[in-house]
Amino acid sequence: METTKEVIVKTEPFVVNIGPVHPSTHGVFRMKTTLDGEVVVDMEPVFGYLHRGIEKLAEERTYTGCIPLTDRLDYLASMSNNLAYCLAVEKLAGVAVPERAEYIRVIMAELQRIASHLVAVGAFLNDCGAFMTPILYMLRERERILDLFDMVCGQRLTYNYMRVGGVSQDIPEEFIPRPEKIS
Amino acid sequence: MEIDEVYPGGELDKLEGEQINSLIAQSQQPIPDPDEWLDEELKRNILLTSVDAILDWGRRSSLWPVFCFPACCAFEFMTTAASRFDISRFGMEIVRASPRQADLMITAGTLTWKMAPQVKRIYDQMAEPKWVLAMGACAISGGIFRSSYSVVPGYNRIIPVDVYVPGCPPRPEALLYGISMLHKKIAKMSIAPKGK
Amino acid sequence: MTVALSGKEIAARLEKQFPGGIVESGADSLLVKAESLLEIASYLKSTRGLDLDYLTAITAVDFLDYFEVDYLLTSLKHNHCLLVKSRCYDRDNPTLPSVVSLWRGADFQEREIYDLMGISFEGHPNLKRIVLWEGFEGHPLRKDFL
């Protein structure tokens, strides 16, 4: 068995800008990487390409008026963002929530979590190499959950459903047997 | 060569900041929409009409979008491209990463001034003929973030827009309707020079 | 659940070592003078029994007379947390010592506070704007901006 001779190619570190628009950076995120061959030696992240000034806009609005702004922070999990904001305001103001509303909130938050994780798993497998198959399967399952949200509040992505002290409207009768059939 | 040796002392940041400030200064008025050919009378000769018809059919039947997805409307675009509302039936499922190979820019998301020079660069790199579809309220006029200090009030400040699709985010059915309006608009294009 | 430590007890412990450093202490927070912030923070991090080795968040608030910077510290070992506040009364050029040497997570958060509020941190290795672009005039989250 002959031994292969290692030829060491001398490489110099090289600065590559993986810019804000790139197919694998989900969303806009820029990385100034210093590469030595294929090894990343140094990296400086640059962000702020989607800084919309939500904190400043919230200064001009009422407590209920800030809820649509919180939807757009993490737009894959809008119910959870709304819920976190409403819980914080309720704790500060000492507002009690009726029991039915608490149950509805938890059901919505859990369904939202499943929907968000479906996208996460699909996108992750997409990046691992399987080009489009996993994300198409996951988005198909997510459509069923989005149908439920459509039935409850009329929107598919940014819901504006939670309010300080409960939810904005009651769930319709057709909704009740549906979540069990999702799986 | 570390990053600091190539661009010492934050020089690159200052250059980019100046670029953004100059873009703000020159984008105070919206760019008018390119639709002057829509109302022209059809004064073309017969040969060009059939050539136009074939070219327009070719161009509108397989528009390839370019990859530029800042924010939440991106997910409605992805669900439009996915299994339930299939965009592949229009020939558009190939989202090209390189702008040289694309001819439609679907602007899905809020544009901030920091991101604006990059979007303009991608638009400039696209080859003619190219179209822009403004998707969502943030793309039309800044949407819910219009009075913010760092949001561009609508994409038509920096690039000319052909079709506007309202909604926050627009439903996939609305986006498909917008795409079919763009098809109708392309069907009226002509390769003859614009009259006068 | 993470237990919030009582500010009064911690103040009583710290009074002996850093006389005059603590301004006031409430039920769940501790107000500290800007000059003694770094010493008190390193004491809180390294004492056995307190071990506040994880910086959860730093935020800043603009009351019009002064700026207040809040440090929310957590201990991973004992599962308790403490809120430490510090004020700057200077409106034109507020400065505070940086805690990056103690907790590396403070790096980006202090840059964000510098960017949006204008408070500089001495000792920060890379203090420049992070979410807005270089050349933006003003600091947006101040109450007198716009």
Short mmCIF file of C-alpha atoms in Angstrom, two decimals:
data_model
loop_
_atom_site.label_atom_id
_atom_site.label_comp_id
_atom_site.label_asym_id
_atom_site.label_seq_id
_atom_site.Cartn_x
_atom_site.Cartn_y
_atom_site.Cartn_z
CA MET A 1 0.00 0.00 0.00
CA GLU A 2 1.65 3.19 -0.98
CA THR A 3 1.37 6.17 1.24
CA THR A 4 0.06 9.32 -0.33
CA LYS A 5 2.21 12.35 -0.02
CA GLU A 6 0.43 15.29 1.54
CA VAL A 7 0.80 18.36 -0.52
CA ILE A 8 0.26 21.34 1.69
CA VAL A 9 -1.08 24.27 -0.24
CA LYS A 10 -0.28 27.55 1.41
CA THR A 11 -3.42 29.62 1.81
CA GLU A 12 -3.82 33.12 3.06
CA PRO A 13 -6.79 34.24 5.17
CA PHE A 14 -9.34 35.93 2.99
CA VAL A 15 -12.27 38.15 3.92
CA VAL A 16 -15.57 37.08 2.39
CA ASN A 17 -18.76 39.01 2.89
CA ILE A 18 -21.77 36.70 3.16
CA GLY A 19 -24.18 39.45 2.46
CA PRO A 20 -27.60 40.31 3.72
CA VAL A 21 -29.35 38.54 0.85
CA HIS A 22 -28.22 34.98 0.58
CA PRO A 23 -30.28 31.83 0.10
CA SER A 24 -29.15 30.13 3.26
CA THR A 25 -29.35 32.96 5.74
CA HIS A 26 -32.96 32.91 6.69
CA GLY A 27 -33.87 36.51 6.87
CA VAL A 28 -31.42 39.32 6.44
CA PHE A 29 -28.18 38.79 8.33
CA ARG A 30 -24.73 39.73 7.19
CA MET A 31 -21.49 38.01 8.15
CA LYS A 32 -18.04 39.33 7.41
CA THR A 33 -16.04 36.12 7.63
CA THR A 34 -12.30 35.62 7.52
CA LEU A 35 -11.67 32.29 5.85
CA ASP A 36 -8.46 30.30 5.77
CA GLY A 37 -9.14 27.71 3.09
CA GLU A 38 -12.49 26.44 4.28
CA VAL A 39 -12.02 27.06 7.98
CA VAL A 40 -13.68 30.12 9.45
CA VAL A 41 -11.09 31.97 11.47
CA ASP A 42 -12.95 35.14 12.43
CA MET A 43 -16.42 36.49 11.94
CA GLU A 44 -18.10 39.79 12.52
CA PRO A 45 -21.88 39.74 12.34
CA VAL A 46 -23.71 42.81 11.15
CA PHE A 47 -27.41 43.12 11.75
CA GLY A 48 -30.03 45.80 11.89
CA TYR A 49 -31.28 45.32 8.34
CA LEU A 50 -34.77 44.75 9.70
CA HIS A 51 -34.73 47.22 12.59
CA ARG A 52 -38.11 48.86 12.26
CA GLY A 53 -38.20 50.89 15.45
CA ILE A 54 -41.03 48.99 17.11
CA GLU A 55 -40.11 50.24 20.59
CA LYS A 56 -40.37 53.83 19.45
CA LEU A 57 -43.67 53.24 17.66
CA ALA A 58 -45.08 51.63 20.79
CA GLU A 59 -44.58 54.89 22.67
CA GLU A 60 -47.37 56.52 20.68
CA ARG A 61 -49.97 53.81 21.13
CA THR A 62 -52.29 52.51 23.83
CA TYR A 63 -51.76 49.16 25.51
CA THR A 64 -54.16 47.40 23.19
CA GLY A 65 -52.77 49.24 20.19
CA CYS A 66 -49.33 47.72 20.72
CA ILE A 67 -50.59 44.18 20.19
CA PRO A 68 -50.37 44.29 16.36
CA LEU A 69 -46.82 45.54 16.71
CA THR A 70 -45.86 42.58 18.86
CA ASP A 71 -47.21 40.26 16.15
CA ARG A 72 -44.48 41.30 13.82
CA LEU A 73 -41.53 40.65 16.09
CA ASP A 74 -41.34 36.93 15.48
CA TYR A 75 -43.78 36.52 12.66
CA LEU A 76 -43.80 32.73 12.79
CA ALA A 77 -45.13 32.68 16.35
CA SER A 78 -47.48 35.63 16.60
CA MET A 79 -49.82 34.11 19.16
CA SER A 80 -46.93 33.53 21.54
CA ASN A 81 -45.68 37.09 21.22
CA ASN A 82 -49.15 38.46 21.86
CA LEU A 83 -49.51 36.21 24.87
CA ALA A 84 -46.20 37.27 26.40
CA TYR A 85 -47.08 40.95 26.05
CA CYS A 86 -50.56 40.48 27.50
CA LEU A 87 -49.25 38.48 30.45
CA ALA A 88 -46.74 41.21 31.25
CA VAL A 89 -49.36 43.95 31.17
CA GLU A 90 -51.75 41.88 33.26
CA LYS A 91 -49.09 41.30 35.88
CA LEU A 92 -48.35 44.99 36.09
CA ALA A 93 -51.99 46.03 36.22
CA GLY A 94 -53.29 43.19 38.36
CA VAL A 95 -55.99 42.14 35.89
CA ALA A 96 -57.61 38.72 36.34
CA VAL A 97 -58.38 36.53 33.35
CA PRO A 98 -61.50 34.32 33.08
CA GLU A 99 -60.93 30.60 33.08
CA ARG A 100 -62.29 29.89 29.61
CA ALA A 101 -59.96 32.52 28.19
CA GLU A 102 -56.99 30.90 29.88
CA TYR A 103 -57.82 27.55 28.30
CA ILE A 104 -58.25 29.14 24.89
CA ARG A 105 -54.93 30.94 25.23
CA VAL A 106 -53.05 27.78 26.08
CA ILE A 107 -54.60 25.85 23.19
CA MET A 108 -53.71 28.62 20.74
CA ALA A 109 -50.18 28.91 22.07
CA GLU A 110 -49.57 25.19 21.77
CA LEU A 111 -50.93 24.99 18.23
CA GLN A 112 -48.77 27.94 17.32
CA ARG A 113 -45.73 26.24 18.77
CA ILE A 114 -46.33 23.17 16.65
CA ALA A 115 -46.72 25.30 13.52
CA SER A 116 -43.55 27.23 14.22
CA HIS A 117 -41.53 24.10 14.87
CA LEU A 118 -42.77 22.54 11.65
CA VAL A 119 -41.20 25.41 9.74
CA ALA A 120 -38.03 25.14 11.82
CA VAL A 121 -37.59 21.44 11.12
CA GLY A 122 -38.44 21.87 7.46
CA ALA A 123 -36.00 24.71 6.95
CA PHE A 124 -33.29 22.91 8.86
CA LEU A 125 -33.60 19.80 6.73
CA ASN A 126 -33.67 22.06 3.69
CA ASP A 127 -30.30 23.44 4.66
CA CYS A 128 -28.91 20.01 5.44
CA GLY A 129 -29.17 19.08 1.82
CA ALA A 130 -32.58 17.72 0.90
CA PHE A 131 -33.53 20.56 -1.33
CA MET A 132 -37.28 21.04 -1.25
CA THR A 133 -38.99 17.87 -0.08
CA PRO A 134 -39.02 18.33 3.71
CA ILE A 135 -40.17 21.90 3.65
CA LEU A 136 -43.02 21.09 1.29
CA TYR A 137 -44.23 18.32 3.58
CA MET A 138 -43.99 20.53 6.66
CA LEU A 139 -45.77 23.43 5.02
CA ARG A 140 -48.58 21.11 3.99
CA GLU A 141 -49.10 20.07 7.60
CA ARG A 142 -48.84 23.65 8.73
CA GLU A 143 -51.69 24.59 6.42
CA ARG A 144 -54.05 22.51 8.53
CA ILE A 145 -53.15 24.47 11.64
CA LEU A 146 -53.44 27.76 9.78
CA ASP A 147 -56.95 26.74 8.75
CA LEU A 148 -57.85 26.49 12.40
CA PHE A 149 -56.47 29.94 13.10
CA ASP A 150 -58.37 31.26 10.11
CA MET A 151 -61.56 29.88 11.61
CA VAL A 152 -60.91 31.55 14.96
CA CYS A 153 -59.64 34.99 14.08
CA GLY A 154 -59.68 35.38 10.34
CA GLN A 155 -55.96 35.70 9.75
CA ARG A 156 -53.23 33.32 8.69
CA LEU A 157 -50.03 34.87 9.93
CA THR A 158 -50.33 37.91 12.17
CA TYR A 159 -53.27 37.26 14.41
CA ASN A 160 -53.75 40.10 16.91
CA TYR A 161 -55.90 37.70 18.92
CA MET A 162 -54.91 38.07 22.57
CA ARG A 163 -56.08 41.03 24.60
CA VAL A 164 -55.18 42.28 28.04
CA GLY A 165 -57.60 40.28 30.18
CA GLY A 166 -58.48 37.50 27.75
CA VAL A 167 -58.89 37.01 24.03
CA SER A 168 -60.59 39.16 21.48
CA GLN A 169 -63.44 36.82 20.58
CA ASP A 170 -64.76 33.43 21.58
CA ILE A 171 -64.01 30.31 19.56
CA PRO A 172 -66.80 29.06 17.27
CA GLU A 173 -68.53 25.74 17.82
CA GLU A 174 -66.92 24.07 14.79
CA PHE A 175 -63.50 24.60 16.25
CA ILE A 176 -63.85 22.29 19.22
CA PRO A 177 -63.47 18.84 17.63
CA ARG A 178 -60.83 19.95 15.11
CA PRO A 179 -57.54 20.12 17.05
CA GLU A 180 -57.76 16.45 17.96
CA LYS A 181 -57.91 15.51 14.30
CA ILE A 182 -54.72 17.34 13.38
CA SER A 183 -52.46 14.47 14.24
CA MET B 1 -5.31 39.41 6.83
CA GLU B 2 -7.86 40.02 9.49
CA ILE B 3 -10.95 42.11 8.91
CA ASP B 4 -9.46 45.05 10.73
CA GLU B 5 -6.40 45.13 8.51
CA VAL B 6 -8.37 45.29 5.30
CA TYR B 7 -10.81 47.93 6.50
CA PRO B 8 -9.14 49.66 9.41
CA GLY B 9 -10.90 51.73 11.98
CA GLY B 10 -14.47 51.27 10.96
CA GLU B 11 -13.87 52.81 7.56
CA LEU B 12 -16.15 50.38 5.78
CA ASP B 13 -18.97 51.22 8.15
CA LYS B 14 -18.55 54.91 7.47
CA LEU B 15 -18.56 54.36 3.70
CA GLU B 16 -21.72 52.31 3.92
CA GLY B 17 -23.32 54.90 6.17
CA GLU B 18 -22.57 57.65 3.69
CA GLN B 19 -24.04 55.52 0.93
CA ILE B 20 -27.25 55.12 2.91
CA ASN B 21 -27.47 58.82 3.72
CA SER B 22 -27.03 59.77 0.08
CA LEU B 23 -29.72 57.29 -0.92
CA ILE B 24 -32.08 58.87 1.59
CA ALA B 25 -31.33 62.31 0.19
CA GLN B 26 -32.10 61.31 -3.37
CA SER B 27 -35.27 59.30 -2.61
CA GLN B 28 -37.52 62.00 -1.27
CA GLN B 29 -40.11 61.58 -4.04
CA PRO B 30 -41.65 58.29 -5.16
CA ILE B 31 -40.67 57.02 -8.60
CA PRO B 32 -43.68 57.08 -10.96
CA ASP B 33 -45.09 53.70 -11.97
CA PRO B 34 -44.05 52.47 -15.42
CA ASP B 35 -47.37 52.02 -17.17
CA GLU B 36 -47.34 54.50 -19.99
CA TRP B 37 -47.73 51.80 -22.61
CA LEU B 38 -51.02 50.52 -21.22
CA ASP B 39 -53.26 53.21 -22.67
CA GLU B 40 -51.64 53.51 -26.09
CA GLU B 41 -53.71 52.69 -29.05
CA LEU B 42 -52.67 49.55 -30.78
CA LYS B 43 -51.03 51.14 -33.78
CA ARG B 44 -48.79 48.34 -34.73
CA ASN B 45 -48.40 46.52 -37.96
CA ILE B 46 -49.45 42.94 -38.37
CA LEU B 47 -46.01 41.41 -38.37
CA LEU B 48 -45.02 42.90 -35.10
CA THR B 49 -48.33 42.02 -33.48
CA SER B 50 -47.86 38.31 -33.83
CA VAL B 51 -44.23 38.54 -32.80
CA ASP B 52 -45.30 40.55 -29.76
CA ALA B 53 -47.91 38.01 -28.89
CA ILE B 54 -45.43 35.17 -28.91
CA LEU B 55 -42.79 37.07 -26.97
CA ASP B 56 -45.24 38.23 -24.36
CA TRP B 57 -46.62 34.75 -23.97
CA GLY B 58 -43.11 33.45 -23.43
CA ARG B 59 -42.21 36.14 -20.96
CA ARG B 60 -45.26 35.90 -18.80
CA SER B 61 -45.52 32.15 -18.65
CA SER B 62 -42.36 31.58 -16.73
CA LEU B 63 -41.41 34.54 -14.59
CA TRP B 64 -38.58 33.60 -12.28
CA PRO B 65 -38.55 35.46 -8.98
CA VAL B 66 -35.34 36.60 -7.35
CA PHE B 67 -34.45 35.77 -3.79
CA CYS B 68 -35.02 38.83 -1.64
CA PHE B 69 -37.15 38.19 1.43
CA PRO B 70 -36.75 40.53 4.34
CA ALA B 71 -39.75 39.95 6.58
CA CYS B 72 -43.15 38.38 7.32
CA CYS B 73 -44.63 38.47 3.82
CA ALA B 74 -41.86 36.07 2.88
CA PHE B 75 -43.72 33.33 4.64
CA GLU B 76 -46.88 33.96 2.73
CA PHE B 77 -44.81 33.82 -0.44
CA MET B 78 -43.33 30.51 0.69
CA THR B 79 -46.75 29.05 1.40
CA THR B 80 -47.86 30.25 -2.01
CA ALA B 81 -44.94 28.40 -3.51
CA ALA B 82 -45.60 25.29 -1.44
CA SER B 83 -47.96 22.39 -1.90
CA ARG B 84 -51.37 23.91 -1.34
CA PHE B 85 -51.30 27.07 -3.47
CA ASP B 86 -48.88 25.91 -6.05
CA ILE B 87 -46.96 28.55 -7.89
CA SER B 88 -45.30 26.00 -10.07
CA ARG B 89 -48.38 25.89 -12.28
CA PHE B 90 -47.37 29.36 -13.47
CA GLY B 91 -43.80 28.28 -14.04
CA MET B 92 -42.50 30.31 -11.13
CA GLU B 93 -41.32 27.77 -8.63
CA ILE B 94 -37.65 28.37 -9.36
CA VAL B 95 -36.53 31.14 -7.06
CA ARG B 96 -33.21 32.22 -8.43
CA ALA B 97 -30.48 33.24 -6.05
CA SER B 98 -28.58 35.12 -8.70
CA PRO B 99 -30.36 38.25 -9.90
CA ARG B 100 -28.90 37.94 -13.39
CA GLN B 101 -31.08 34.92 -14.02
CA ALA B 102 -34.33 36.31 -12.64
CA ASP B 103 -36.90 38.64 -14.04
CA LEU B 104 -39.39 39.30 -11.26
CA MET B 105 -38.70 40.83 -7.89
CA ILE B 106 -41.42 40.11 -5.35
CA THR B 107 -40.71 42.46 -2.52
CA ALA B 108 -41.86 40.56 0.50
CA GLY B 109 -41.23 42.54 3.63
CA THR B 110 -40.51 45.86 5.23
CA LEU B 111 -37.62 47.79 3.74
CA THR B 112 -35.34 49.70 6.06
CA TRP B 113 -32.91 52.38 4.96
CA LYS B 114 -30.01 50.17 6.01
CA MET B 115 -31.14 47.47 3.59
CA ALA B 116 -32.17 49.82 0.77
CA PRO B 117 -28.84 50.10 -1.10
CA GLN B 118 -28.58 46.31 -1.24
CA VAL B 119 -32.07 45.94 -2.70
CA LYS B 120 -31.33 48.63 -5.24
CA ARG B 121 -28.16 46.79 -6.19
CA ILE B 122 -30.07 43.56 -6.74
CA TYR B 123 -32.63 45.40 -8.85
CA ASP B 124 -29.89 46.98 -10.96
CA GLN B 125 -28.27 43.63 -11.54
CA MET B 126 -31.38 42.05 -12.95
CA ALA B 127 -31.45 41.86 -16.74
CA GLU B 128 -34.13 43.59 -18.82
CA PRO B 129 -37.06 42.98 -19.09
CA LYS B 130 -37.78 43.00 -15.38
CA TRP B 131 -40.83 43.64 -13.26
CA VAL B 132 -41.45 44.41 -9.61
CA LEU B 133 -44.44 43.27 -7.58
CA ALA B 134 -44.89 45.10 -4.28
CA MET B 135 -46.36 42.63 -1.82
CA GLY B 136 -47.97 43.71 1.39
CA ALA B 137 -48.73 46.99 3.10
CA CYS B 138 -45.12 47.61 4.09
CA ALA B 139 -44.01 47.44 0.48
CA ILE B 140 -46.71 49.77 -0.79
CA SER B 141 -46.40 52.57 1.71
CA GLY B 142 -44.49 51.52 4.77
CA GLY B 143 -47.56 49.91 6.35
CA ILE B 144 -47.86 49.88 10.10
CA PHE B 145 -44.27 51.14 10.41
CA ARG B 146 -44.61 54.23 8.29
CA SER B 147 -43.81 56.76 10.96
CA SER B 148 -40.68 54.96 12.11
CA TYR B 149 -37.24 56.51 11.85
CA SER B 150 -35.65 53.75 9.84
CA VAL B 151 -38.31 52.44 7.45
CA VAL B 152 -38.56 53.38 3.78
CA PRO B 153 -42.15 54.48 3.08
CA GLY B 154 -42.76 52.11 0.20
CA TYR B 155 -40.50 50.42 -2.30
CA ASN B 156 -41.39 52.92 -5.00
CA ARG B 157 -39.01 55.40 -3.43
CA ILE B 158 -36.07 53.47 -4.76
CA ILE B 159 -37.30 51.17 -7.54
CA PRO B 160 -40.23 51.48 -9.99
CA VAL B 161 -43.10 49.14 -9.10
CA ASP B 162 -45.50 47.49 -11.56
CA VAL B 163 -48.18 45.78 -9.48
CA TYR B 164 -49.26 46.47 -5.88
CA VAL B 165 -50.82 43.69 -3.80
CA PRO B 166 -52.34 44.97 -0.56
CA GLY B 167 -52.76 42.98 2.64
CA CYS B 168 -50.84 42.45 5.83
CA PRO B 169 -49.79 39.81 4.86
CA PRO B 170 -51.78 39.25 1.66
CA ARG B 171 -53.42 35.88 1.46
CA PRO B 172 -51.92 33.49 -1.10
CA GLU B 173 -55.04 33.87 -3.20
CA ALA B 174 -54.45 37.62 -3.29
CA LEU B 175 -50.86 37.15 -4.33
CA LEU B 176 -51.91 34.83 -7.15
CA TYR B 177 -54.44 37.43 -8.29
CA GLY B 178 -51.67 40.01 -8.30
CA ILE B 179 -49.50 37.71 -10.39
CA SER B 180 -52.30 37.22 -12.91
CA MET B 181 -52.69 41.01 -13.15
CA LEU B 182 -49.00 41.17 -13.91
CA HIS B 183 -49.52 38.60 -16.65
CA LYS B 184 -52.22 40.79 -18.19
CA LYS B 185 -49.91 43.76 -18.02
CA ILE B 186 -47.11 41.87 -19.73
CA ALA B 187 -49.51 40.74 -22.46
CA LYS B 188 -49.85 44.36 -23.52
CA MET B 189 -46.15 45.00 -23.95
CA SER B 190 -44.69 45.60 -27.38
CA ILE B 191 -41.18 45.42 -28.78
CA ALA B 192 -41.87 48.37 -31.06
CA PRO B 193 -40.38 51.60 -29.77
CA LYS B 194 -42.83 53.63 -27.73
CA GLY B 195 -44.61 56.05 -30.02
CA LYS B 196 -43.92 59.80 -30.44
CA MET C 1 -39.27 29.07 39.05
CA THR C 2 -36.46 31.53 39.48
CA VAL C 3 -36.61 33.22 42.85
CA ALA C 4 -36.04 36.96 42.92
CA LEU C 5 -33.62 37.94 45.68
CA SER C 6 -34.64 40.68 48.03
CA GLY C 7 -32.82 43.92 47.42
CA LYS C 8 -32.78 44.90 51.07
CA GLU C 9 -30.90 41.80 52.21
CA ILE C 10 -28.26 42.14 49.55
CA ALA C 11 -27.90 45.82 50.37
CA ALA C 12 -27.32 44.97 53.99
CA ARG C 13 -24.56 42.56 53.00
CA LEU C 14 -22.91 44.99 50.64
CA GLU C 15 -23.05 48.01 52.93
CA LYS C 16 -20.08 46.81 54.93
CA GLN C 17 -17.79 46.27 51.97
CA PHE C 18 -18.76 49.18 49.77
CA PRO C 19 -19.82 51.99 52.04
CA GLY C 20 -21.77 54.64 50.22
CA GLY C 21 -22.02 52.66 47.01
CA ILE C 22 -25.66 51.70 47.41
CA VAL C 23 -28.14 54.50 47.03
CA GLU C 24 -31.35 52.71 47.87
CA SER C 25 -32.78 49.23 47.83
CA GLY C 26 -36.31 48.12 47.21
CA ALA C 27 -38.01 44.78 47.62
CA ASP C 28 -36.70 43.39 44.36
CA SER C 29 -34.05 45.77 43.07
CA LEU C 30 -30.89 47.50 44.08
CA LEU C 31 -29.89 51.02 43.06
CA VAL C 32 -26.17 51.53 42.83
CA LYS C 33 -23.95 54.52 42.19
CA ALA C 34 -22.27 54.58 38.79
CA GLU C 35 -18.75 54.81 40.20
CA SER C 36 -19.00 51.68 42.28
CA LEU C 37 -20.95 49.65 39.72
CA LEU C 38 -18.04 47.55 38.50
CA GLU C 39 -16.82 46.60 41.98
CA ILE C 40 -20.25 45.66 43.21
CA ALA C 41 -20.91 43.68 40.04
CA SER C 42 -17.73 41.68 40.37
CA TYR C 43 -18.48 41.05 44.03
CA LEU C 44 -21.94 39.78 43.13
CA LYS C 45 -20.48 37.51 40.49
CA SER C 46 -17.78 35.94 42.55
CA THR C 47 -19.26 35.52 46.02
CA ARG C 48 -20.20 31.99 47.00
CA GLY C 49 -23.84 31.88 47.81
CA LEU C 50 -24.72 34.60 45.31
CA ASP C 51 -22.86 33.40 42.21
CA LEU C 52 -24.68 35.68 39.78
CA ASP C 53 -22.78 34.48 36.75
CA TYR C 54 -25.34 34.93 33.97
CA LEU C 55 -26.40 38.29 32.64
CA THR C 56 -29.95 37.92 31.38
CA ALA C 57 -30.47 41.40 30.00
CA ILE C 58 -29.41 45.02 30.13
CA THR C 59 -31.98 47.69 29.31
CA ALA C 60 -32.07 51.43 29.64
CA VAL C 61 -34.94 53.76 30.42
CA ASP C 62 -35.09 57.49 29.77
CA PHE C 63 -36.73 59.35 32.62
CA LEU C 64 -36.31 62.92 31.54
CA ASP C 65 -34.10 63.93 34.46
CA TYR C 66 -31.79 60.96 34.28
CA PHE C 67 -31.07 57.75 32.40
CA GLU C 68 -31.45 54.49 34.28
CA VAL C 69 -29.69 51.33 33.17
CA ASP C 70 -30.98 48.01 34.55
CA TYR C 71 -28.93 44.84 34.78
CA LEU C 72 -30.88 41.64 35.30
CA LEU C 73 -28.50 39.04 36.75
CA THR C 74 -29.26 35.36 37.26
CA SER C 75 -27.44 32.55 38.97
CA LEU C 76 -27.50 29.25 37.15
CA LYS C 77 -26.37 27.31 40.17
CA HIS C 78 -28.79 28.55 42.79
CA ASN C 79 -31.62 29.63 40.47
CA HIS C 80 -32.14 33.11 41.80
CA CYS C 81 -32.01 36.51 40.16
CA LEU C 82 -31.41 40.12 41.08
CA LEU C 83 -32.08 43.45 39.41
CA VAL C 84 -29.34 46.06 39.73
CA LYS C 85 -30.01 49.61 38.59
CA SER C 86 -27.74 52.51 37.99
CA ARG C 87 -28.42 56.09 37.02
CA CYS C 88 -26.64 58.74 34.94
CA TYR C 89 -27.65 62.30 35.49
CA ASP C 90 -25.68 63.80 32.63
CA ARG C 91 -27.84 64.46 29.59
CA ASP C 92 -25.22 65.38 27.00
CA ASN C 93 -22.60 62.76 27.45
CA PRO C 94 -23.68 60.01 29.82
CA THR C 95 -21.11 57.32 30.61
CA LEU C 96 -21.08 54.18 32.68
CA PRO C 97 -18.42 51.55 33.21
CA SER C 98 -18.77 48.53 30.97
CA VAL C 99 -19.29 45.06 32.40
CA VAL C 100 -17.98 43.19 29.36
CA SER C 101 -14.99 41.96 31.33
CA LEU C 102 -17.33 40.15 33.71
CA TRP C 103 -20.06 38.93 31.40
CA ARG C 104 -19.32 38.57 27.66
CA GLY C 105 -23.00 38.71 26.83
CA ALA C 106 -23.01 42.40 27.61
CA ASP C 107 -21.08 43.16 24.43
CA PHE C 108 -23.92 43.51 21.94
CA GLN C 109 -26.40 44.75 24.50
CA GLU C 110 -24.23 47.69 25.49
CA ARG C 111 -23.69 48.52 21.84
CA GLU C 112 -27.44 48.58 21.35
CA ILE C 113 -27.90 50.92 24.32
CA TYR C 114 -25.19 53.17 22.94
CA ASP C 115 -26.85 53.17 19.55
CA LEU C 116 -30.39 53.83 20.66
CA MET C 117 -29.93 55.89 23.84
CA GLY C 118 -26.51 57.46 23.54
CA ILE C 119 -25.02 56.16 26.80
CA SER C 120 -21.31 55.37 26.35
CA PHE C 121 -19.65 52.55 28.21
CA GLU C 122 -16.01 52.97 29.23
CA GLY C 123 -13.89 49.95 28.65
CA HIS C 124 -16.01 48.45 25.91
CA PRO C 125 -13.79 46.94 23.20
CA ASN C 126 -15.91 47.82 20.19
CA LEU C 127 -18.41 50.57 20.88
CA LYS C 128 -20.09 51.43 17.60
CA ARG C 129 -23.59 51.46 16.22
CA ILE C 130 -25.21 48.11 15.82
CA VAL C 131 -28.75 48.34 14.51
CA LEU C 132 -28.60 51.70 12.81
CA TRP C 133 -26.10 52.79 10.24
CA GLU C 134 -22.99 54.85 10.86
CA GLY C 135 -23.89 58.42 10.05
CA PHE C 136 -27.37 58.34 11.55
CA GLU C 137 -27.81 61.50 13.57
CA GLY C 138 -29.23 61.29 17.02
CA HIS C 139 -30.28 58.52 19.33
CA PRO C 140 -33.82 57.41 18.59
CA LEU C 141 -35.12 56.02 21.85
CA ARG C 142 -34.53 59.20 23.80
CA LYS C 143 -37.74 60.88 24.73
CA ASP C 144 -36.78 64.12 23.04
CA PHE C 145 -36.04 62.58 19.62
CA LEU C 146 -38.69 63.74 17.12
#
